[in-house]
XYZ file of C-alpha atoms in Angstrom:
683
model
C -5.959 34.544 -87.539
C -4.089 31.821 -86.803
C -6.550 29.880 -84.018
C -5.328 28.166 -80.930
C -6.200 24.955 -80.182
C -5.312 22.220 -77.291
C -6.196 18.631 -77.899
C -6.346 17.143 -74.269
C -7.261 14.219 -72.643
C -8.230 13.258 -68.944
C -6.783 10.352 -67.533
C -6.535 8.414 -63.992
C -7.561 5.263 -61.182
C -11.217 4.899 -60.944
C -13.169 7.279 -58.864
C -9.772 9.931 -58.552
C -12.132 12.138 -59.669
C -11.688 12.765 -63.687
C -15.102 13.078 -64.805
C -16.293 15.826 -61.556
C -12.997 17.650 -63.357
C -14.532 17.579 -66.319
C -17.555 18.676 -65.409
C -16.403 21.951 -63.527
C -14.439 22.469 -66.473
C -16.997 23.028 -68.496
C -18.587 25.346 -66.396
C -15.896 27.914 -65.613
C -15.953 28.189 -69.458
C -19.428 28.543 -69.530
C -19.773 25.342 -71.956
C -22.749 24.230 -69.238
C -24.753 26.462 -67.153
C -25.108 24.035 -63.720
C -22.469 21.395 -62.881
C -23.849 17.886 -62.918
C -22.631 15.143 -60.316
C -21.057 11.774 -61.227
C -23.691 10.396 -58.187
C -27.237 11.663 -59.202
C -26.087 10.675 -62.876
C -26.899 13.679 -64.451
C -22.607 14.408 -65.863
C -21.903 15.796 -69.604
C -19.503 13.336 -70.094
C -20.965 10.032 -68.853
C -24.350 10.977 -70.495
C -24.933 6.875 -71.527
C -27.870 4.956 -69.076
C -25.272 1.832 -68.301
C -22.417 5.454 -67.053
C -25.006 6.789 -65.261
C -26.435 3.585 -63.461
C -23.102 2.295 -62.382
C -21.067 5.982 -61.830
C -18.072 5.182 -63.956
C -17.208 6.242 -67.271
C -17.606 3.277 -69.598
C -16.566 5.042 -73.340
C -14.218 8.101 -74.132
C -16.262 11.674 -74.470
C -15.291 14.389 -76.365
C -16.550 18.349 -75.492
C -14.825 21.268 -76.514
C -14.704 24.888 -74.438
C -12.753 28.021 -75.337
C -10.609 29.637 -72.412
C -8.167 32.781 -72.561
C -9.045 32.850 -76.776
C -7.822 28.444 -76.859
C -10.505 26.145 -78.268
C -10.054 23.550 -76.401
C -11.355 19.488 -76.511
C -11.166 17.579 -73.433
C -11.578 13.870 -73.744
C -12.828 12.262 -70.767
C -11.362 8.171 -70.201
C -12.586 5.360 -68.467
C -10.891 4.734 -65.189
C -11.654 1.506 -65.150
C -8.803 -1.770 -66.285
C -11.497 -2.950 -68.189
C -12.133 -0.105 -71.113
C -8.455 0.636 -71.316
C -8.974 0.696 -75.288
C -10.700 4.086 -74.461
C -7.238 5.395 -72.700
C -4.627 4.228 -75.531
C -6.967 5.435 -78.546
C -8.281 8.670 -77.514
C -3.880 9.426 -75.992
C -3.286 8.029 -79.715
C -4.799 11.367 -81.255
C -4.755 13.478 -78.006
C -1.818 16.247 -78.125
C -1.476 16.376 -73.973
C -3.029 14.992 -70.933
C -4.000 16.185 -67.601
C -3.487 12.889 -65.247
C -6.039 13.433 -62.419
C -4.655 12.167 -59.220
C -5.984 12.048 -55.844
C -4.285 13.389 -52.391
C -5.352 10.374 -50.325
C -4.568 7.216 -52.039
C -1.930 9.064 -54.516
C -0.942 7.458 -57.256
C -2.806 4.295 -57.408
C -2.759 0.761 -60.050
C -4.699 2.334 -62.858
C -3.026 5.362 -62.491
C 0.566 3.598 -63.610
C -1.072 1.336 -66.166
C -2.499 4.918 -68.242
C 0.997 6.726 -67.542
C 3.188 4.318 -69.203
C 0.388 4.437 -71.890
C 1.094 8.176 -72.238
C 4.810 7.118 -72.356
C 4.762 4.342 -74.845
C 2.585 7.509 -76.770
C 5.093 9.618 -76.083
C 2.325 12.581 -74.659
C 2.944 15.165 -72.474
C 1.363 15.723 -69.180
C 0.408 17.638 -66.735
C -0.453 16.800 -62.486
C -3.626 17.474 -61.160
C -3.922 16.272 -57.511
C -7.244 16.421 -56.666
C -9.609 16.140 -53.381
C -7.393 17.856 -50.906
C -9.991 19.173 -48.913
C -10.626 15.462 -48.037
C -8.909 13.492 -45.236
C -5.406 11.902 -45.359
C -5.287 14.739 -48.314
C -1.265 14.952 -48.672
C 0.140 17.157 -51.675
C 4.339 16.134 -50.850
C 3.191 12.389 -50.596
C 1.788 12.207 -53.812
C 4.224 14.073 -55.538
C 7.354 11.806 -54.049
C 4.979 8.497 -55.394
C 4.593 10.773 -59.009
C 8.640 10.687 -58.799
C 8.932 6.886 -57.447
C 5.864 4.286 -58.519
C 5.919 6.443 -62.090
C 9.600 7.627 -62.766
C 8.216 11.214 -63.950
C 10.096 14.637 -62.657
C 7.471 16.498 -61.131
C 7.339 20.207 -61.113
C 5.333 21.716 -58.529
C 4.019 25.027 -59.647
C 1.975 25.806 -56.214
C 1.248 25.443 -52.732
C -1.766 24.230 -50.688
C -3.322 26.736 -48.562
C -4.333 24.960 -45.928
C -5.333 21.228 -45.381
C -8.099 19.169 -45.294
C -11.262 20.707 -44.256
C -9.651 23.747 -44.141
C -7.481 24.134 -47.759
C -8.720 27.177 -49.240
C -6.448 27.894 -51.859
C -3.073 27.948 -53.484
C 0.011 29.841 -53.667
C 1.083 30.332 -57.346
C 4.888 30.267 -57.341
C 5.066 31.606 -60.876
C 3.319 34.620 -59.747
C 4.035 34.894 -55.902
C 0.389 35.543 -55.509
C -1.773 34.045 -53.067
C -5.276 32.666 -55.435
C -8.721 31.853 -52.259
C -11.784 30.764 -52.892
C -14.527 31.532 -50.593
C -16.761 29.325 -51.891
C -19.186 31.843 -53.630
C -18.158 31.091 -57.388
C -15.168 29.746 -59.054
C -12.710 32.390 -59.644
C -10.438 33.573 -57.471
C -9.177 35.838 -55.155
C -5.937 37.004 -55.610
C -4.242 38.539 -53.039
C -0.903 38.581 -50.819
C 0.450 35.412 -49.780
C 0.353 34.835 -45.860
C 2.293 35.258 -43.817
C 2.845 31.996 -42.413
C 3.186 30.369 -46.070
C 5.268 32.710 -46.891
C 9.337 31.046 -45.839
C 7.336 27.443 -47.503
C 6.627 29.309 -50.317
C 9.913 31.250 -51.261
C 11.739 27.771 -50.453
C 9.203 26.394 -52.865
C 9.734 28.470 -55.449
C 13.504 28.656 -55.011
C 13.443 24.550 -55.514
C 11.408 25.660 -58.871
C 13.761 27.725 -60.255
C 16.678 25.899 -59.172
C 14.842 22.740 -61.205
C 14.190 25.478 -64.248
C 17.820 26.101 -64.536
C 18.695 22.600 -65.047
C 16.026 22.362 -68.371
C 16.454 26.081 -69.910
C 20.229 28.125 -70.451
C 18.667 31.177 -70.179
C 17.061 30.508 -66.685
C 20.355 29.088 -65.827
C 22.286 32.732 -66.879
C 19.762 34.536 -65.106
C 19.437 32.286 -62.089
C 23.183 32.255 -61.564
C 23.328 36.217 -62.492
C 20.811 37.187 -59.254
C 18.886 38.498 -61.664
C 14.748 38.811 -61.306
C 12.951 35.823 -63.039
C 9.647 37.286 -64.460
C 6.735 34.858 -64.736
C 6.600 35.080 -68.419
C 10.234 33.874 -68.367
C 9.141 31.313 -66.553
C 6.270 30.245 -68.213
C 7.947 29.861 -71.689
C 10.439 27.272 -69.571
C 8.232 25.464 -68.368
C 5.950 25.245 -71.961
C 9.214 23.730 -73.187
C 9.989 21.359 -70.947
C 6.437 19.969 -70.375
C 6.571 19.632 -74.249
C 9.775 18.070 -74.550
C 8.555 15.538 -71.954
C 11.722 16.310 -69.343
C 9.283 18.280 -66.820
C 6.036 17.544 -65.642
C 3.657 20.284 -63.835
C 1.615 19.677 -61.148
C -1.175 21.513 -59.535
C -3.776 20.676 -56.611
C -7.379 21.612 -55.636
C -11.203 20.134 -55.163
C -12.939 19.747 -58.118
C -15.851 19.131 -56.611
C -14.887 22.510 -54.761
C -14.441 24.104 -57.794
C -10.919 24.734 -56.255
C -8.163 25.429 -58.414
C -9.637 24.672 -61.776
C -9.041 27.875 -63.168
C -5.505 27.935 -62.707
C -5.671 24.437 -64.407
C -7.057 25.742 -67.212
C -4.676 28.333 -67.408
C -1.989 25.468 -67.335
C -3.128 23.899 -70.506
C -3.038 27.553 -72.273
C 0.328 28.087 -70.985
C 2.062 24.866 -70.663
C 0.329 22.364 -72.486
C 1.319 20.938 -76.553
C -1.064 23.011 -79.843
C -0.826 20.442 -82.874
C 1.519 22.620 -84.312
C 3.917 22.073 -81.640
C 4.136 18.496 -81.951
C 6.584 17.043 -83.921
C 5.230 15.659 -88.078
C 3.930 12.268 -87.943
C 4.482 9.665 -90.144
C 3.345 6.519 -92.086
C 4.108 4.560 -94.398
C 3.111 5.411 -98.767
C 1.138 1.968 -99.885
C 2.223 2.700 -103.245
C 6.033 2.352 -102.645
C 6.391 1.337 -99.137
C 8.337 4.745 -98.239
C 7.849 6.796 -94.650
C 6.883 9.539 -95.436
C 5.888 12.743 -92.738
C 2.762 14.957 -92.827
C 3.628 18.178 -91.109
C 1.080 19.424 -89.070
C -0.057 22.221 -90.868
C -3.481 23.147 -93.215
C -1.757 23.469 -96.768
C -0.172 19.841 -96.320
C -1.497 16.534 -97.974
C -4.868 15.645 -95.839
C -3.665 12.425 -93.381
C -6.199 11.380 -90.560
C -6.829 8.362 -87.840
C -9.882 7.616 -87.296
C -9.414 6.719 -83.382
C -13.531 5.071 -82.858
C -15.818 3.703 -85.267
C -19.837 3.247 -83.337
C -23.440 3.851 -84.293
C -25.353 6.073 -82.940
C -28.728 8.174 -83.478
C -27.111 10.682 -85.627
C -25.976 7.203 -88.219
C -22.182 5.944 -87.830
C -20.042 8.313 -86.699
C -16.103 7.653 -87.645
C -14.325 9.722 -84.636
C -10.781 11.286 -86.451
C -8.402 13.202 -85.197
C -6.403 15.786 -88.915
C -2.784 15.843 -88.353
C -2.004 17.324 -91.812
C -4.473 19.303 -94.466
C -7.820 20.170 -94.819
C -11.224 18.353 -95.021
C -14.618 19.679 -95.949
C -18.019 17.913 -96.070
C -18.302 16.327 -99.991
C -14.437 15.988 -99.628
C -13.439 12.639 -101.763
C -10.866 10.636 -99.693
C -9.345 7.229 -99.735
C -9.102 4.684 -96.624
C -5.259 4.167 -96.974
C -5.044 1.010 -94.545
C -7.960 -0.625 -96.860
C -7.725 0.952 -99.906
C -10.966 2.246 -100.570
C -12.615 5.108 -101.825
C -14.671 7.108 -99.341
C -16.800 9.873 -99.553
C -17.201 12.504 -96.164
C -20.943 13.541 -95.496
C -20.948 15.357 -92.648
C -18.625 16.993 -90.435
C -20.022 17.210 -86.778
C -17.543 18.709 -83.457
C -18.939 16.468 -80.873
C -20.189 17.455 -77.627
C -20.467 14.286 -75.661
C -23.723 12.904 -76.831
C -25.031 15.815 -78.896
C -23.089 17.750 -82.263
C -22.290 20.496 -83.722
C -22.302 20.559 -88.014
C -20.092 22.349 -89.099
C -18.262 23.181 -92.989
C -14.706 22.137 -92.318
C -11.882 20.529 -90.125
C -8.209 20.924 -90.262
C -5.033 20.180 -89.174
C -5.223 20.200 -85.371
C -8.832 19.539 -84.977
C -10.909 15.792 -83.449
C -14.900 15.542 -84.892
C -16.949 13.073 -85.992
C -17.604 12.320 -89.742
C -20.542 10.826 -91.140
C -21.648 8.900 -94.368
C -18.649 6.755 -94.245
C -19.391 3.144 -95.352
C -16.315 1.009 -94.550
C -13.393 2.596 -92.414
C -12.404 0.545 -88.628
C -10.463 2.248 -85.984
C -7.324 2.505 -86.617
C -7.155 3.325 -90.360
C -5.970 6.068 -92.012
C -7.885 8.620 -94.069
C -5.839 10.084 -96.625
C -5.322 12.233 -99.586
C -6.597 9.797 -102.493
C -2.962 11.542 -104.601
C -1.372 11.398 -102.063
C -1.808 7.983 -99.451
C -0.433 7.589 -96.180
C -1.045 4.709 -93.428
C -0.567 5.908 -89.782
C 0.436 4.230 -86.870
C -2.314 2.895 -85.494
C -2.349 1.469 -81.775
C -2.176 -0.906 -80.154
C -5.304 -4.049 -79.511
C -5.813 -5.038 -75.892
C -5.872 -9.176 -76.263
C -8.426 -10.176 -74.361
C -8.143 -12.189 -70.893
C -11.715 -13.678 -70.350
C -14.345 -14.954 -72.170
C -17.888 -16.786 -71.864
C -20.359 -17.856 -73.443
C -23.301 -15.515 -74.414
C -27.112 -16.895 -76.093
C -30.249 -14.731 -76.572
C -32.730 -15.322 -74.015
C -35.380 -16.400 -76.842
C -34.403 -18.135 -80.243
C -35.928 -15.432 -82.601
C -33.256 -12.453 -81.582
C -30.062 -15.210 -82.611
C -30.044 -13.095 -85.590
C -30.311 -10.325 -84.164
C -27.847 -10.935 -81.466
C -25.418 -11.003 -83.981
C -25.561 -8.336 -85.494
C -25.174 -6.257 -82.561
C -22.470 -7.877 -81.622
C -20.667 -7.270 -84.727
C -21.880 -3.372 -84.174
C -20.275 -3.244 -80.823
C -17.068 -5.291 -81.849
C -16.775 -2.515 -84.466
C -16.989 0.446 -82.056
C -15.062 -1.749 -79.034
C -11.985 -3.531 -80.721
C -11.273 -5.236 -77.177
C -14.810 -6.983 -77.470
C -14.088 -10.283 -79.556
C -16.478 -12.210 -81.010
C -16.089 -15.477 -82.074
C -17.847 -18.842 -82.913
C -16.789 -21.908 -81.586
C -16.011 -24.547 -84.649
C -16.757 -27.185 -82.755
C -20.006 -26.295 -80.483
C -21.927 -23.429 -83.089
C -21.795 -21.690 -79.453
C -20.866 -18.008 -80.003
C -18.110 -16.395 -77.397
C -17.936 -12.680 -76.015
C -14.359 -11.772 -75.468
C -13.400 -9.167 -73.822
C -10.454 -7.545 -70.524
C -12.570 -8.848 -67.679
C -16.243 -9.288 -66.143
C -18.002 -6.015 -66.241
C -15.907 -5.822 -69.780
C -18.501 -8.288 -70.427
C -21.615 -7.632 -68.158
C -21.583 -3.600 -69.464
C -21.417 -5.462 -73.267
C -24.841 -7.805 -72.266
C -26.545 -4.728 -70.349
C -25.545 -2.594 -73.603
C -27.448 -5.226 -76.254
C -30.432 -4.540 -74.434
C -30.173 -0.920 -73.600
C -29.753 0.120 -77.169
C -30.139 -2.454 -78.975
C -33.253 -4.389 -77.310
C -31.922 -7.982 -77.267
C -32.005 -9.593 -74.254
C -29.081 -11.830 -73.697
C -27.980 -14.341 -71.186
C -24.062 -15.083 -70.531
C -22.256 -18.035 -69.170
C -20.498 -18.272 -66.420
C -16.584 -16.522 -67.427
C -13.290 -18.482 -68.104
C -10.005 -18.454 -68.913
C -9.360 -17.068 -72.119
C -6.477 -19.475 -72.302
C -3.372 -18.610 -75.496
C -1.102 -20.925 -77.846
C 2.669 -20.188 -78.953
C 5.274 -21.815 -80.592
C 8.170 -23.170 -77.950
C 10.625 -24.059 -81.071
C 11.374 -23.185 -84.491
C 9.873 -26.036 -86.859
C 9.304 -26.350 -90.623
C 7.114 -28.121 -92.726
C 7.139 -28.258 -97.093
C 3.194 -29.440 -97.901
C 1.677 -29.637 -101.505
C -1.981 -29.323 -101.924
C -2.947 -31.126 -105.488
C -6.460 -31.542 -106.871
C -7.931 -33.111 -109.469
C -11.835 -33.309 -110.359
C -12.656 -32.780 -113.694
C -11.969 -29.334 -114.378
C -10.324 -27.136 -113.412
C -7.735 -28.692 -110.934
C -6.021 -26.848 -107.443
C -1.931 -27.048 -106.927
C -0.091 -24.581 -104.636
C 3.227 -25.152 -102.576
C 4.422 -23.533 -99.607
C 7.226 -24.410 -97.269
C 7.370 -22.351 -94.289
C 9.454 -21.524 -90.767
C 7.715 -21.482 -87.593
C 9.428 -19.756 -85.067
C 8.521 -18.261 -81.272
C 8.200 -14.715 -81.114
C 10.271 -12.455 -78.125
C 8.368 -11.962 -75.010
C 6.267 -9.065 -75.665
C 5.644 -9.413 -78.547
C 2.268 -10.933 -80.328
C -0.170 -11.511 -83.483
C 1.976 -12.911 -86.340
C 5.263 -11.680 -87.720
C 5.354 -12.621 -91.430
C 8.571 -13.155 -93.760
C 8.180 -13.578 -97.281
C 11.921 -14.651 -98.147
C 11.186 -16.339 -101.570
C 13.313 -15.676 -104.520
C 13.280 -16.328 -108.712
C 9.006 -15.987 -108.285
C 8.291 -19.414 -106.578
C 5.503 -18.081 -105.505
C 3.739 -15.003 -107.494
C 3.040 -12.151 -106.285
C -0.746 -12.702 -106.572
C -0.910 -14.919 -104.169
C 1.295 -13.747 -101.497
C -1.821 -11.465 -99.824
C -2.991 -14.967 -99.939
C -1.552 -16.948 -97.623
C -0.759 -14.620 -95.537
C -4.401 -14.372 -94.983
C -4.783 -17.923 -94.364
C -1.801 -17.187 -91.826
C -4.260 -14.885 -90.164
C -7.144 -16.560 -89.545
C -4.653 -20.241 -88.790
C -3.688 -17.964 -85.533
C -7.010 -17.085 -84.221
C -8.685 -20.363 -85.187
C -5.508 -21.395 -82.669
C -3.337 -24.755 -82.721
C -3.800 -27.396 -80.058
C -7.973 -27.594 -77.716
C -8.391 -24.652 -80.438
C -6.779 -21.803 -78.479
C -6.347 -18.638 -80.092
C -2.280 -18.265 -81.199
C -0.664 -14.631 -79.146
C 1.985 -14.789 -81.423
C 4.004 -16.745 -84.183
C 6.651 -15.487 -86.756
C 6.345 -17.323 -89.584
C 8.571 -17.552 -92.841
C 7.298 -18.479 -96.692
C 10.472 -20.483 -98.344
C 10.234 -21.989 -101.082
C 6.644 -22.528 -103.374
C 5.623 -23.916 -106.379
C 2.351 -22.847 -108.262
C 0.814 -24.039 -111.869
C 0.120 -22.109 -114.670
C -3.277 -23.211 -115.128
C -4.319 -25.061 -111.364
C -2.371 -22.136 -109.067
C -5.140 -19.626 -106.963
C -5.692 -17.839 -104.491
C -8.071 -20.226 -102.864
C -5.468 -23.186 -103.124
C -2.629 -21.164 -101.299
C -4.268 -20.328 -98.978
C -6.313 -23.995 -98.202
C -2.602 -24.872 -98.557
C -1.628 -22.541 -96.124
C -4.186 -23.777 -93.824
C -2.840 -26.953 -93.549
C 0.673 -26.321 -93.530
C -0.057 -24.002 -89.908
C -1.523 -27.159 -89.024
C 1.072 -29.853 -89.546
C 4.247 -26.546 -88.513
C 2.637 -25.514 -85.325
C 2.234 -29.155 -84.197
C 6.085 -29.525 -84.934
C 6.695 -26.082 -83.139
C 5.826 -28.078 -79.507
C 3.128 -26.042 -78.807
C 2.674 -24.561 -75.260
C -0.424 -23.246 -73.265
C -0.403 -19.661 -72.098
C -2.437 -18.110 -69.629
C -3.134 -14.760 -68.867
C -0.960 -12.795 -65.328
C -2.582 -10.243 -63.552
C -1.228 -7.035 -61.478
C -2.955 -7.266 -58.346
C -2.894 -4.686 -55.784
C -4.353 -5.305 -52.345
C -4.762 -1.649 -49.596
C -5.062 -3.531 -46.213
C -5.092 -2.522 -42.743
C -1.735 -3.918 -41.124
C -3.921 -6.817 -38.876
C -4.482 -8.616 -42.296
C -1.270 -8.398 -44.254
C -0.268 -12.170 -43.442
C -3.413 -13.513 -44.177
C -3.476 -12.001 -47.029
C -0.105 -12.403 -48.554
C -0.547 -16.462 -47.652
C -3.826 -16.506 -49.579
C -2.343 -14.825 -52.903
C 0.107 -17.685 -52.532
C -1.704 -20.114 -52.048
C -3.823 -18.838 -55.790
C -0.085 -19.602 -57.168
C 0.188 -15.664 -57.071
C 3.919 -14.015 -56.400
C 4.517 -11.002 -54.119
C 5.942 -8.409 -56.162
C 5.937 -5.798 -52.903
C 4.840 -5.015 -49.213
C 4.253 -0.637 -49.036
C 3.819 0.985 -46.107
C 0.581 3.766 -46.420
C -1.131 5.518 -44.197
C -3.477 3.154 -42.402
C -2.245 -0.047 -43.984
C -0.476 -1.719 -46.070
C -0.696 -2.101 -50.301
C 0.229 -5.393 -51.828
C 1.298 -5.999 -55.208
C 1.381 -9.794 -56.588
C 1.030 -11.794 -59.796
C -1.545 -14.284 -60.304
C -2.920 -16.194 -62.762
C -6.331 -14.919 -64.041
C -7.790 -18.350 -63.255
C -7.186 -18.487 -59.623
C -8.708 -14.692 -59.250
C -12.337 -15.757 -59.715
C -14.401 -14.269 -56.761
C -11.955 -13.323 -54.942
C -13.381 -10.345 -54.073
C -15.764 -12.788 -51.625
C -12.560 -13.999 -50.338
C -10.832 -10.555 -49.110
C -13.807 -9.564 -48.133
C -14.325 -12.945 -45.641
C -10.279 -12.824 -45.196
C -10.200 -8.862 -43.566
C -13.689 -8.757 -42.777
C -14.948 -6.173 -46.038
C -12.138 -3.872 -44.423
C -9.320 -4.931 -47.986
C -10.370 -3.698 -50.666
C -8.292 -4.439 -54.621
C -7.522 -3.592 -58.163
C -5.823 -5.675 -60.713
C -5.029 -5.097 -64.609
C -3.978 -7.911 -67.210
C -0.153 -7.926 -66.757
C 1.520 -10.291 -69.306
C 0.594 -13.701 -71.411
C 3.688 -16.813 -69.184
C 3.577 -20.701 -69.944
C 0.884 -22.663 -67.657
C 1.917 -25.428 -65.464
C 1.585 -29.004 -66.612
C -1.585 -29.263 -64.191
C -3.557 -26.171 -65.601
C -2.522 -27.187 -69.227
C -4.058 -31.097 -69.088
C -6.947 -29.152 -66.852
C -7.446 -26.744 -69.718
C -7.423 -29.092 -73.089
C -9.368 -31.741 -71.075
C -12.114 -29.412 -70.846
C -11.751 -28.000 -74.285
């Protein structure tokens, strides 16, 4: 019997109701018998003590349930911008997503961020407009924002019955029936459309059919021919358009009151893609360097992507998405990314922080493995006989850093071990030892990110640590091309060291980061076995940084020529030569300092608009837009992170506590000379 699978992520801005919706889904599918509450800290997916304490999702959690014969894996992702790596790696291994919006607030800043992530990864989406029972709820306004702010093509499938406190259900535009909830249970009562809503429902149904006719030839022919179009045909057309990303179905409800959750579950089964619907996954054969594809079928050579590695009470867990083939406990696989052999210990299906041991996993499954020794997030596991390296996921560059040290000197070693484990689990958290001071620097995505890391040290590893004042994580970049030809020669009585490298440096295009290394040597000027040593030295040099010690955001380096000695050349010699060549060549490339710019959205009553705009401009901010909203304005600005420390206090003072703001990393940009001088003096 063919399994019906759905792998779905739930994504949104913080406080849109993702976790509450997940709880109601688990309740309605019979996975749990009593729904938890975010405010009381007893939800299934927010199981960590710090999630209960702060009332937010920190780590993405996977849980499975069944509905209408389909096995649904749901990953509840964080809504706070500091934890966007969790959204990134979740979307990378999922087939579809539910974007949750507040019917009161509409499309919020982090909603835009995660939507763009899903766009980049090609993930089909459904929309659920939540909180329809709250004061100020407005479905049509939210749908307009989805169109205007996200560039989406929403397809509204329901008309709300009642509004705000009187919200009682929806009209299903596919079946043209009313679904009413009386508060006594999760299942709706199906009845005729109320007379007062029939005209509006018929008009919306007409829009639905017209939109589908533009996307589906069969619907177009039936529509133009005046034929009746059945629900099955409509659902098939919606499914195809959703999977292709041409339309985004929109449903609505109130997760807290468990209104509209059943139709959403139906929509997941009816419209969201199955693993078998997704295109073949592409990767590189590490032996041949050729692009290969794997079909999403169990009879293909095994290929899986590691999305997360974390320490737990079960041991070190590696969470994987199986894209092709099948594995069982005891199977030997290869970590194709690192070219290392691995053996599958136990296979687990995770239920948040609980587990169920399983015998095997096949294409489409999202599972955890116990027993892997050397994997990292983003690695590919594959059939040893037919290795393949899949694309990983984007790891955002840290924008903030702080000195961290143990409160007790005897905990120094344990602190280092704990931070290494945490950084392995969260690739956006970086741990660096300052070369000059010897201090440990913790780098992350924001103040909350670092705060949670310190609290987790105490909670999970019993290491009490103190953290210094956060500092801006500046970066360096080349501003012009340069070239260097450097030779290393050392002789001390025994075997010597000799290596020559000629390197060309060039700035990267806007938006590009990391090292772009190109080997342009010909005629064996540098033997093949030394090329990895040169690339390794360059990558380390980017981390060690240029003048002032600031890491280099991105650089293109071409190896133009070189020389070696039959006896005195080695990988170490080429590493040392390359590091010195980098120091000289990067200085010649006129390095500049880059500072992180943040996208800040301030929601304020009209009375304080002028003061808030003036304050943002005084912080070197550039106003991008002002947009009227109910009872106020949204001000969107681009502001350097260096100017935003303690902004919450300033905003509270400017608005008498009535304005709120969110911010997300936007990009790195050249810092003004004054900022550059100040940063280099303090480096």
